[in-house]
CSV table of N, CA and C in Angstrom, one decimal:
chain,number,residue,atom,x,y,z
A,1,GLU,N,225.0,78.8,247.1
A,1,GLU,CA,225.7,79.7,246.8
A,1,GLU,C,227.3,79.8,247.6
A,2,THR,N,228.0,80.2,247.2
A,2,THR,CA,230.0,80.1,248.2
A,2,THR,C,230.0,81.8,248.4
A,3,PRO,N,230.4,81.6,249.7
A,3,PRO,CA,231.0,82.6,249.5
A,3,PRO,C,232.2,83.3,249.1
A,4,PRO,N,231.7,84.6,249.0
A,4,PRO,CA,233.5,85.2,248.2
A,4,PRO,C,234.7,84.7,248.7
A,5,PRO,N,236.2,84.0,248.6
A,5,PRO,CA,237.3,83.5,249.0
A,5,PRO,C,237.8,85.1,249.7
A,6,THR,N,238.2,84.3,250.6
A,6,THR,CA,239.0,84.9,252.2
A,6,THR,C,240.0,85.3,251.6
A,7,THR,N,241.2,86.3,251.7
A,7,THR,CA,242.1,86.5,251.3
A,7,THR,C,243.2,87.3,253.0
A,8,SER,N,243.9,86.7,253.5
A,8,SER,CA,244.5,86.9,254.9
A,8,SER,C,245.4,87.9,254.2
A,9,THR,N,245.4,89.2,254.9
A,9,THR,CA,246.7,90.5,254.2
A,9,THR,C,247.2,90.6,255.9
A,10,PRO,N,248.3,90.4,255.1
A,10,PRO,CA,249.5,90.6,257.0
A,10,PRO,C,249.2,91.9,257.2
A,11,PRO,N,249.5,92.3,258.7
A,11,PRO,CA,249.3,93.1,258.9
A,11,PRO,C,250.6,94.0,258.7
A,12,SER,N,250.5,95.7,258.3
A,12,SER,CA,251.0,96.4,257.7
A,12,SER,C,251.4,97.0,259.0
A,13,GLY,N,252.9,97.8,258.4
A,13,GLY,CA,253.7,98.3,259.8
A,13,GLY,C,255.0,97.3,260.4
A,14,PRO,N,255.6,97.7,261.4
A,14,PRO,CA,256.3,97.2,262.1
A,14,PRO,C,255.8,96.2,262.9
A,15,VAL,N,256.8,95.0,262.9
A,15,VAL,CA,256.1,93.9,263.8
A,15,VAL,C,256.9,94.5,265.1
A,16,PRO,N,255.2,94.0,266.5
A,16,PRO,CA,255.2,94.6,267.4
A,16,PRO,C,256.5,94.1,268.4
A,17,GLY,N,257.0,94.9,268.9
A,17,GLY,CA,258.0,94.6,269.8
A,17,GLY,C,259.5,94.5,269.0
A,18,SER,N,259.4,94.6,267.9
A,18,SER,CA,260.7,94.6,266.9
A,18,SER,C,261.9,96.1,267.4
A,19,VAL,N,262.8,96.3,266.7
A,19,VAL,CA,263.6,97.4,266.9
A,19,VAL,C,262.9,98.4,265.9
A,20,GLU,N,262.5,98.5,265.2
A,20,GLU,CA,261.4,99.0,264.1
A,20,GLU,C,260.2,99.9,264.8
A,21,ASP,N,259.7,98.6,265.4
A,21,ASP,CA,258.3,98.9,265.6
A,21,ASP,C,258.9,99.9,267.2
A,22,PHE,N,259.8,100.1,267.8
A,22,PHE,CA,260.2,101.1,269.1
A,22,PHE,C,260.8,102.5,268.6
A,23,ARG,N,261.4,102.4,266.7
A,23,ARG,CA,262.0,103.8,266.7
A,23,ARG,C,259.9,104.1,266.4
A,24,VAL,N,260.0,103.5,265.0
A,24,VAL,CA,258.4,104.0,264.5
A,24,VAL,C,257.4,104.5,265.0
A,25,SER,N,257.1,103.6,266.3
A,25,SER,CA,255.8,104.0,267.4
A,25,SER,C,255.7,104.6,268.3
A,26,VAL,N,257.2,104.6,268.8
A,26,VAL,CA,258.0,104.9,269.9
A,26,VAL,C,258.2,106.2,269.9
A,27,GLY,N,259.1,106.2,269.3
A,27,GLY,CA,260.3,107.0,268.8
A,27,GLY,C,261.4,106.7,270.0
A,28,ASP,N,262.7,106.9,269.7
A,28,ASP,CA,264.1,106.4,269.9
A,28,ASP,C,265.1,107.3,270.2
A,29,ARG,N,264.8,108.7,269.9
A,29,ARG,CA,265.5,110.1,270.3
A,29,ARG,C,264.9,111.3,271.5
A,30,VAL,N,264.9,111.5,271.7
A,30,VAL,CA,264.7,112.8,272.3
A,30,VAL,C,266.4,114.5,272.5
A,31,PHE,N,265.5,115.1,272.1
A,31,PHE,CA,266.5,116.6,271.7
A,31,PHE,C,266.4,117.5,272.8
A,32,PHE,N,267.3,118.2,273.2
A,32,PHE,CA,267.6,119.4,274.0
A,32,PHE,C,268.3,120.4,273.7
A,33,GLY,N,267.5,121.4,274.4
A,33,GLY,CA,267.9,122.9,273.4
A,33,GLY,C,269.6,122.9,274.3
A,34,TYR,N,270.2,123.9,273.4
A,34,TYR,CA,271.5,124.4,273.7
A,34,TYR,C,272.4,124.4,275.3
A,35,ASP,N,273.3,123.7,275.1
A,35,ASP,CA,274.1,123.6,276.7
A,35,ASP,C,273.4,122.8,277.4
A,36,ARG,N,272.3,122.2,277.4
A,36,ARG,CA,270.9,121.6,278.0
A,36,ARG,C,271.0,120.2,278.3
A,37,PHE,N,270.6,120.1,279.6
A,37,PHE,CA,270.2,118.7,279.8
A,37,PHE,C,269.0,118.4,280.7
A,38,ASP,N,268.2,119.3,280.7
A,38,ASP,CA,266.9,119.0,281.3
A,38,ASP,C,266.1,118.6,280.2
A,39,LEU,N,264.8,118.0,280.4
A,39,LEU,CA,264.1,116.8,280.0
A,39,LEU,C,263.2,118.1,279.8
A,40,SER,N,262.7,118.8,278.1
A,40,SER,CA,261.6,119.3,277.9
A,40,SER,C,260.4,118.6,278.0
A,41,PRO,N,259.1,118.7,278.1
A,41,PRO,CA,257.7,118.4,278.3
A,41,PRO,C,257.6,117.3,276.7
A,42,GLU,N,258.4,117.8,275.5
A,42,GLU,CA,258.1,117.3,273.9
A,42,GLU,C,259.3,115.5,274.7
A,43,ALA,N,260.1,116.0,275.3
A,43,ALA,CA,261.5,114.6,275.5
A,43,ALA,C,260.6,113.8,276.3
A,44,ARG,N,260.5,114.7,277.4
A,44,ARG,CA,259.2,113.1,278.2
A,44,ARG,C,258.1,112.9,277.9
A,45,SER,N,257.5,112.9,276.9
A,45,SER,CA,256.6,112.4,276.5
A,45,SER,C,256.8,111.4,275.6
A,46,VAL,N,258.5,111.6,274.5
A,46,VAL,CA,258.8,110.5,274.0
A,46,VAL,C,259.1,109.2,275.1
A,47,LEU,N,259.6,109.5,276.1
A,47,LEU,CA,260.2,109.0,277.7
A,47,LEU,C,259.1,107.9,277.8
A,48,GLU,N,258.4,108.9,278.0
A,48,GLU,CA,257.0,108.3,278.9
A,48,GLU,C,256.3,106.9,277.8
A,49,ARG,N,256.6,107.6,276.4
A,49,ARG,CA,256.4,106.1,275.7
A,49,ARG,C,256.8,105.3,275.8
A,50,GLN,N,258.3,105.0,275.4
A,50,GLN,CA,259.3,104.2,275.5
A,50,GLN,C,259.1,103.1,276.9
A,51,ALA,N,258.7,104.0,278.2
A,51,ALA,CA,258.5,103.5,279.7
A,51,ALA,C,257.3,102.1,279.4
A,52,ALA,N,256.7,103.0,278.1
A,52,ALA,CA,255.1,102.1,278.6
A,52,ALA,C,255.8,100.9,277.8
A,53,TRP,N,256.0,101.1,276.3
A,53,TRP,CA,256.5,100.3,275.6
A,53,TRP,C,257.9,99.2,276.2
A,54,LEU,N,258.5,100.2,276.7
A,54,LEU,CA,259.5,99.0,277.8
A,54,LEU,C,258.4,98.2,278.8
A,55,ARG,N,257.5,98.2,279.7
A,55,ARG,CA,257.1,97.2,280.2
A,55,ARG,C,255.8,96.5,279.2
A,56,GLN,N,255.7,96.4,278.1
A,56,GLN,CA,254.8,95.8,277.3
A,56,GLN,C,256.8,94.2,277.5
A,57,TYR,N,257.3,94.7,276.9
A,57,TYR,CA,258.5,94.0,276.8
A,57,TYR,C,259.3,94.2,277.4
A,58,PRO,N,259.4,93.6,278.6
A,58,PRO,CA,260.2,93.6,280.0
A,58,PRO,C,262.0,92.3,279.5
A,59,ASN,N,261.7,91.5,278.2
A,59,ASN,CA,263.2,91.7,278.3
A,59,ASN,C,264.1,92.5,277.4
A,60,VAL,N,263.7,93.5,276.9
A,60,VAL,CA,264.1,94.6,276.1
A,60,VAL,C,265.1,95.5,277.2
A,61,ARG,N,266.3,95.1,276.7
A,61,ARG,CA,267.9,96.1,277.1
A,61,ARG,C,267.9,97.2,276.5
A,62,LEU,N,268.2,98.4,277.5
A,62,LEU,CA,268.4,99.9,275.8
A,62,LEU,C,269.8,100.2,276.4
A,63,LEU,N,270.2,100.9,275.1
A,63,LEU,CA,271.6,101.5,275.5
A,63,LEU,C,271.1,103.1,275.4
A,64,VAL,N,271.3,103.7,276.2
A,64,VAL,CA,271.0,105.2,276.3
A,64,VAL,C,272.6,106.1,275.8
A,65,ALA,N,272.4,106.7,274.6
A,65,ALA,CA,273.4,107.4,274.0
A,65,ALA,C,273.5,108.7,273.9
A,66,GLY,N,274.4,109.9,274.9
A,66,GLY,CA,274.0,110.9,274.8
A,66,GLY,C,275.1,111.5,273.6
A,67,ASN,N,274.6,112.0,272.6
A,67,ASN,CA,275.2,113.3,271.5
A,67,ASN,C,274.9,114.6,271.6
A,68,CYS,N,276.0,115.3,271.3
A,68,CYS,CA,275.9,116.7,271.5
A,68,CYS,C,276.4,117.8,270.2
A,69,ASP,N,276.2,118.6,270.0
A,69,ASP,CA,276.6,119.5,268.5
A,69,ASP,C,277.6,119.4,268.3
A,70,GLU,N,278.6,120.1,267.5
A,70,GLU,CA,279.9,120.0,267.1
A,70,GLU,C,280.7,121.4,268.1
A,71,ARG,N,279.7,122.4,268.9
A,71,ARG,CA,280.2,123.5,269.3
A,71,ARG,C,281.0,122.8,270.7
A,72,GLY,N,282.1,123.2,270.6
A,72,GLY,CA,282.0,122.8,272.5
A,72,GLY,C,283.7,122.1,272.6
A,73,THR,N,283.8,121.9,273.5
A,73,THR,CA,285.4,121.0,273.7
A,73,THR,C,285.0,119.5,272.9
A,74,ARG,N,286.3,118.5,272.8
A,74,ARG,CA,285.5,117.9,273.1
A,74,ARG,C,285.3,116.9,274.6
A,75,GLU,N,286.0,116.9,275.8
A,75,GLU,CA,285.9,117.1,276.8
A,75,GLU,C,284.6,117.5,277.3
A,76,TYR,N,284.5,119.0,277.1
A,76,TYR,CA,283.1,119.5,277.4
A,76,TYR,C,281.8,118.5,277.1
A,77,ASN,N,281.9,118.3,275.4
A,77,ASN,CA,280.6,117.3,275.1
A,77,ASN,C,280.5,116.0,275.7
A,78,LEU,N,281.6,115.8,276.0
A,78,LEU,CA,281.5,114.4,276.7
A,78,LEU,C,280.9,113.9,277.9
A,79,ALA,N,281.0,115.5,278.9
A,79,ALA,CA,280.5,115.2,280.0
A,79,ALA,C,278.9,115.8,279.6
A,80,LEU,N,278.8,116.5,278.8
A,80,LEU,CA,277.3,117.1,278.8
A,80,LEU,C,276.2,115.8,277.8
A,81,GLY,N,276.7,115.3,276.8
A,81,GLY,CA,276.1,114.1,276.2
A,81,GLY,C,276.1,112.6,277.8
A,82,ALA,N,276.6,112.8,278.5
A,82,ALA,CA,276.3,111.7,279.7
A,82,ALA,C,275.4,112.4,280.4
A,83,ARG,N,275.6,113.5,281.2
A,83,ARG,CA,274.4,114.1,281.5
A,83,ARG,C,273.1,113.9,281.1
A,84,ARG,N,273.1,114.8,279.5
A,84,ARG,CA,271.8,114.0,278.9
A,84,ARG,C,271.3,112.7,278.8
A,85,ALA,N,272.2,111.3,278.7
A,85,ALA,CA,272.1,110.5,278.9
A,85,ALA,C,271.7,110.1,280.1
A,86,ALA,N,272.0,110.5,281.2
A,86,ALA,CA,271.5,110.2,282.8
A,86,ALA,C,270.2,110.6,282.9
A,87,ALA,N,270.0,112.0,281.9
A,87,ALA,CA,268.5,112.6,282.2
A,87,ALA,C,267.6,111.8,281.6
A,88,ALA,N,267.9,111.0,280.4
A,88,ALA,CA,267.1,109.9,280.0
A,88,ALA,C,266.9,108.6,280.8
A,89,ARG,N,267.9,108.5,281.1
A,89,ARG,CA,267.9,107.4,281.8
A,89,ARG,C,267.4,106.8,282.9
A,90,ASP,N,267.4,108.2,283.7
A,90,ASP,CA,266.9,108.4,285.1
A,90,ASP,C,265.6,108.7,285.4
A,91,TYR,N,264.8,109.4,284.0
A,91,TYR,CA,263.8,109.9,283.8
A,91,TYR,C,262.7,108.4,283.8
A,92,LEU,N,263.5,107.3,282.7
A,92,LEU,CA,262.8,105.7,282.6
A,92,LEU,C,262.4,105.0,283.7
A,93,VAL,N,263.7,105.8,284.7
A,93,VAL,CA,263.6,104.7,285.7
A,93,VAL,C,262.7,105.4,287.1
A,94,SER,N,262.3,106.4,287.4
A,94,SER,CA,261.3,107.4,287.7
A,94,SER,C,259.7,106.7,287.2
A,95,LEU,N,259.8,106.1,286.2
A,95,LEU,CA,258.5,105.3,285.4
A,95,LEU,C,258.5,104.2,285.0
A,96,GLY,N,259.9,103.3,286.1
A,96,GLY,CA,259.4,101.9,286.4
A,96,GLY,C,259.9,101.3,285.9
A,97,VAL,N,260.9,101.6,284.7
A,97,VAL,CA,261.9,100.4,284.4
A,97,VAL,C,263.1,100.6,285.3
A,98,ALA,N,263.7,99.1,285.1
A,98,ALA,CA,264.2,98.5,285.9
A,98,ALA,C,265.7,99.2,285.5
A,99,ALA,N,266.5,100.0,286.2
A,99,ALA,CA,267.8,100.4,286.0
A,99,ALA,C,268.8,99.7,285.6
A,100,ASN,N,268.5,98.5,285.9
A,100,ASN,CA,269.5,97.0,285.3
A,100,ASN,C,269.4,96.7,283.8
A,101,ARG,N,268.3,97.2,283.1
A,101,ARG,CA,267.7,97.1,281.4
A,101,ARG,C,268.4,98.1,281.1
A,102,LEU,N,269.2,99.2,282.0
A,102,LEU,CA,269.3,100.5,281.0
A,102,LEU,C,271.3,100.8,281.0
A,103,GLU,N,271.4,101.4,279.9
A,103,GLU,CA,273.6,101.4,280.4
A,103,GLU,C,272.9,103.0,279.7
A,104,THR,N,274.3,103.6,279.3
A,104,THR,CA,274.4,104.8,278.9
A,104,THR,C,275.7,104.8,279.0
A,105,VAL,N,275.9,106.1,277.5
A,105,VAL,CA,276.9,106.1,277.4
A,105,VAL,C,276.9,107.1,276.5
A,106,SER,N,278.1,108.3,276.5
A,106,SER,CA,278.2,109.8,275.8
A,106,SER,C,279.4,109.1,274.5
A,107,TYR,N,278.4,109.6,273.6
A,107,TYR,CA,279.9,109.9,272.2
A,107,TYR,C,280.0,111.4,272.3
A,108,GLY,N,279.3,112.5,273.1
A,108,GLY,CA,279.8,114.2,272.8
A,108,GLY,C,279.3,114.2,271.1
A,109,LYS,N,280.5,114.6,270.7
A,109,LYS,CA,280.3,115.4,269.3
A,109,LYS,C,280.5,114.8,268.3
A,110,GLU,N,280.9,112.7,268.7
A,110,GLU,CA,281.6,111.9,268.0
A,110,GLU,C,280.4,111.5,267.0
A,111,ARG,N,279.1,111.3,267.2
A,111,ARG,CA,278.4,110.9,266.2
A,111,ARG,C,277.4,112.0,265.9
A,112,PRO,N,277.3,112.7,265.1
A,112,PRO,CA,276.3,114.0,264.9
A,112,PRO,C,275.5,112.9,263.7
A,113,LEU,N,273.9,113.4,264.3
A,113,LEU,CA,273.3,112.9,263.0
A,113,LEU,C,273.1,113.7,261.6
A,114,ASP,N,273.4,114.8,261.6
A,114,ASP,CA,273.6,116.1,260.7
A,114,ASP,C,275.0,116.2,260.8
A,115,PRO,N,275.3,116.3,259.5
A,115,PRO,CA,277.2,117.2,259.8
A,115,PRO,C,276.9,118.6,259.4
A,116,ARG,N,276.4,119.5,258.9
A,116,ARG,CA,276.6,120.6,258.5
A,116,ARG,C,276.2,121.6,260.3
A,117,ALA,N,277.5,122.5,259.8
A,117,ALA,CA,277.7,123.7,260.6
A,117,ALA,C,276.8,124.9,260.5
A,118,GLN,N,275.4,124.0,260.9
A,118,GLN,CA,274.5,125.0,260.8
A,118,GLN,C,273.6,124.9,262.3
A,119,GLU,N,272.5,125.9,262.6
A,119,GLU,CA,271.6,125.7,263.9
A,119,GLU,C,270.3,124.1,263.3
A,120,GLU,N,270.1,124.4,262.2
A,120,GLU,CA,269.6,123.7,261.8
A,120,GLU,C,269.8,121.8,262.5
A,121,ALA,N,271.0,121.2,262.0
A,121,ALA,CA,271.9,120.5,261.9
A,121,ALA,C,272.1,120.0,263.8
A,122,TRP,N,272.4,121.4,264.4
A,122,TRP,CA,272.9,121.6,265.6
A,122,TRP,C,272.1,120.9,266.8
A,123,SER,N,270.8,121.9,266.2
A,123,SER,CA,269.7,121.2,266.9
A,123,SER,C,269.1,119.5,267.2
A,124,VAL,N,269.6,118.5,265.9
A,124,VAL,CA,269.2,117.3,265.6
A,124,VAL,C,269.9,116.6,266.4
A,125,ASN,N,271.7,117.6,266.7
A,125,ASN,CA,272.1,116.3,267.4
A,125,ASN,C,272.5,116.6,268.9
A,126,ARG,N,272.0,117.4,269.1
A,126,ARG,CA,271.7,117.9,270.7
A,126,ARG,C,270.9,116.8,270.3
A,127,ASN,N,270.9,115.3,271.3
A,127,ASN,CA,270.0,114.1,272.0
A,127,ASN,C,270.4,113.5,272.7
A,128,ALA,N,269.3,112.8,273.1
A,128,ALA,CA,270.1,111.1,273.6
A,128,ALA,C,268.9,110.1,272.8
A,129,HIS,N,269.9,109.3,272.6
A,129,HIS,CA,269.4,107.9,271.6
A,129,HIS,C,269.5,106.9,272.5
A,130,SER,N,267.8,106.5,272.5
A,130,SER,CA,267.6,105.0,273.0
A,130,SER,C,267.8,103.8,272.5
A,131,GLN,N,269.0,102.7,272.3
A,131,GLN,CA,269.0,102.0,271.2
A,131,GLN,C,268.8,100.7,272.0
A,132,ILE,N,268.1,99.7,271.6
A,132,ILE,CA,268.0,98.4,272.1
A,132,ILE,C,268.7,97.5,271.5
A,133,VAL,N,269.8,96.8,272.4
A,133,VAL,CA,270.8,96.3,272.3
A,133,VAL,C,270.2,95.0,272.5
A,134,SER,N,269.1,94.4,273.0
A,134,SER,CA,268.9,93.2,273.0
A,134,SER,C,267.6,92.7,273.8
A,135,GLY,N,266.8,91.7,273.4
A,135,GLY,CA,265.3,91.3,273.7
A,135,GLY,C,264.0,91.6,273.1
A,136,ALA,N,264.6,92.1,271.6
A,136,ALA,CA,263.7,92.9,270.7
A,136,ALA,C,263.2,91.5,270.0
A,137,THR,N,261.9,91.4,269.8
A,137,THR,CA,261.8,90.0,268.1
A,137,THR,C,261.8,90.6,267.3
A,138,SER,N,262.5,89.7,266.2
A,138,SER,CA,263.0,90.1,265.0
A,138,SER,C,262.0,90.1,264.1
């Protein structure tokens, strides 16, 4: 008697160590309250997953971008975005991620995820986005 033929099914989901893996499995964005740059428990949880992932992939470098909603002046939002990016970066460093693997930038209100002028849009636009700039598997 011959055994049934085996078929190998490729693993589903993103490739481990890829940008997609980071985005889907870990989360690449943390959110902030209005006019705030302190990390909520939820934001800390996402950053803790990011730090654990980064420990697995030591060649990955991130750009942490601070973003704001459309309210306030351009200058004010650039400064607030910088504080949001720094808060995320500093927490990752406190969790053991080498500072030389992390850069920050503030986009202020220049790169909204949601362009609508309403609270639902503003709440998603207040964020720090961790973007892989190098070292991920493709």
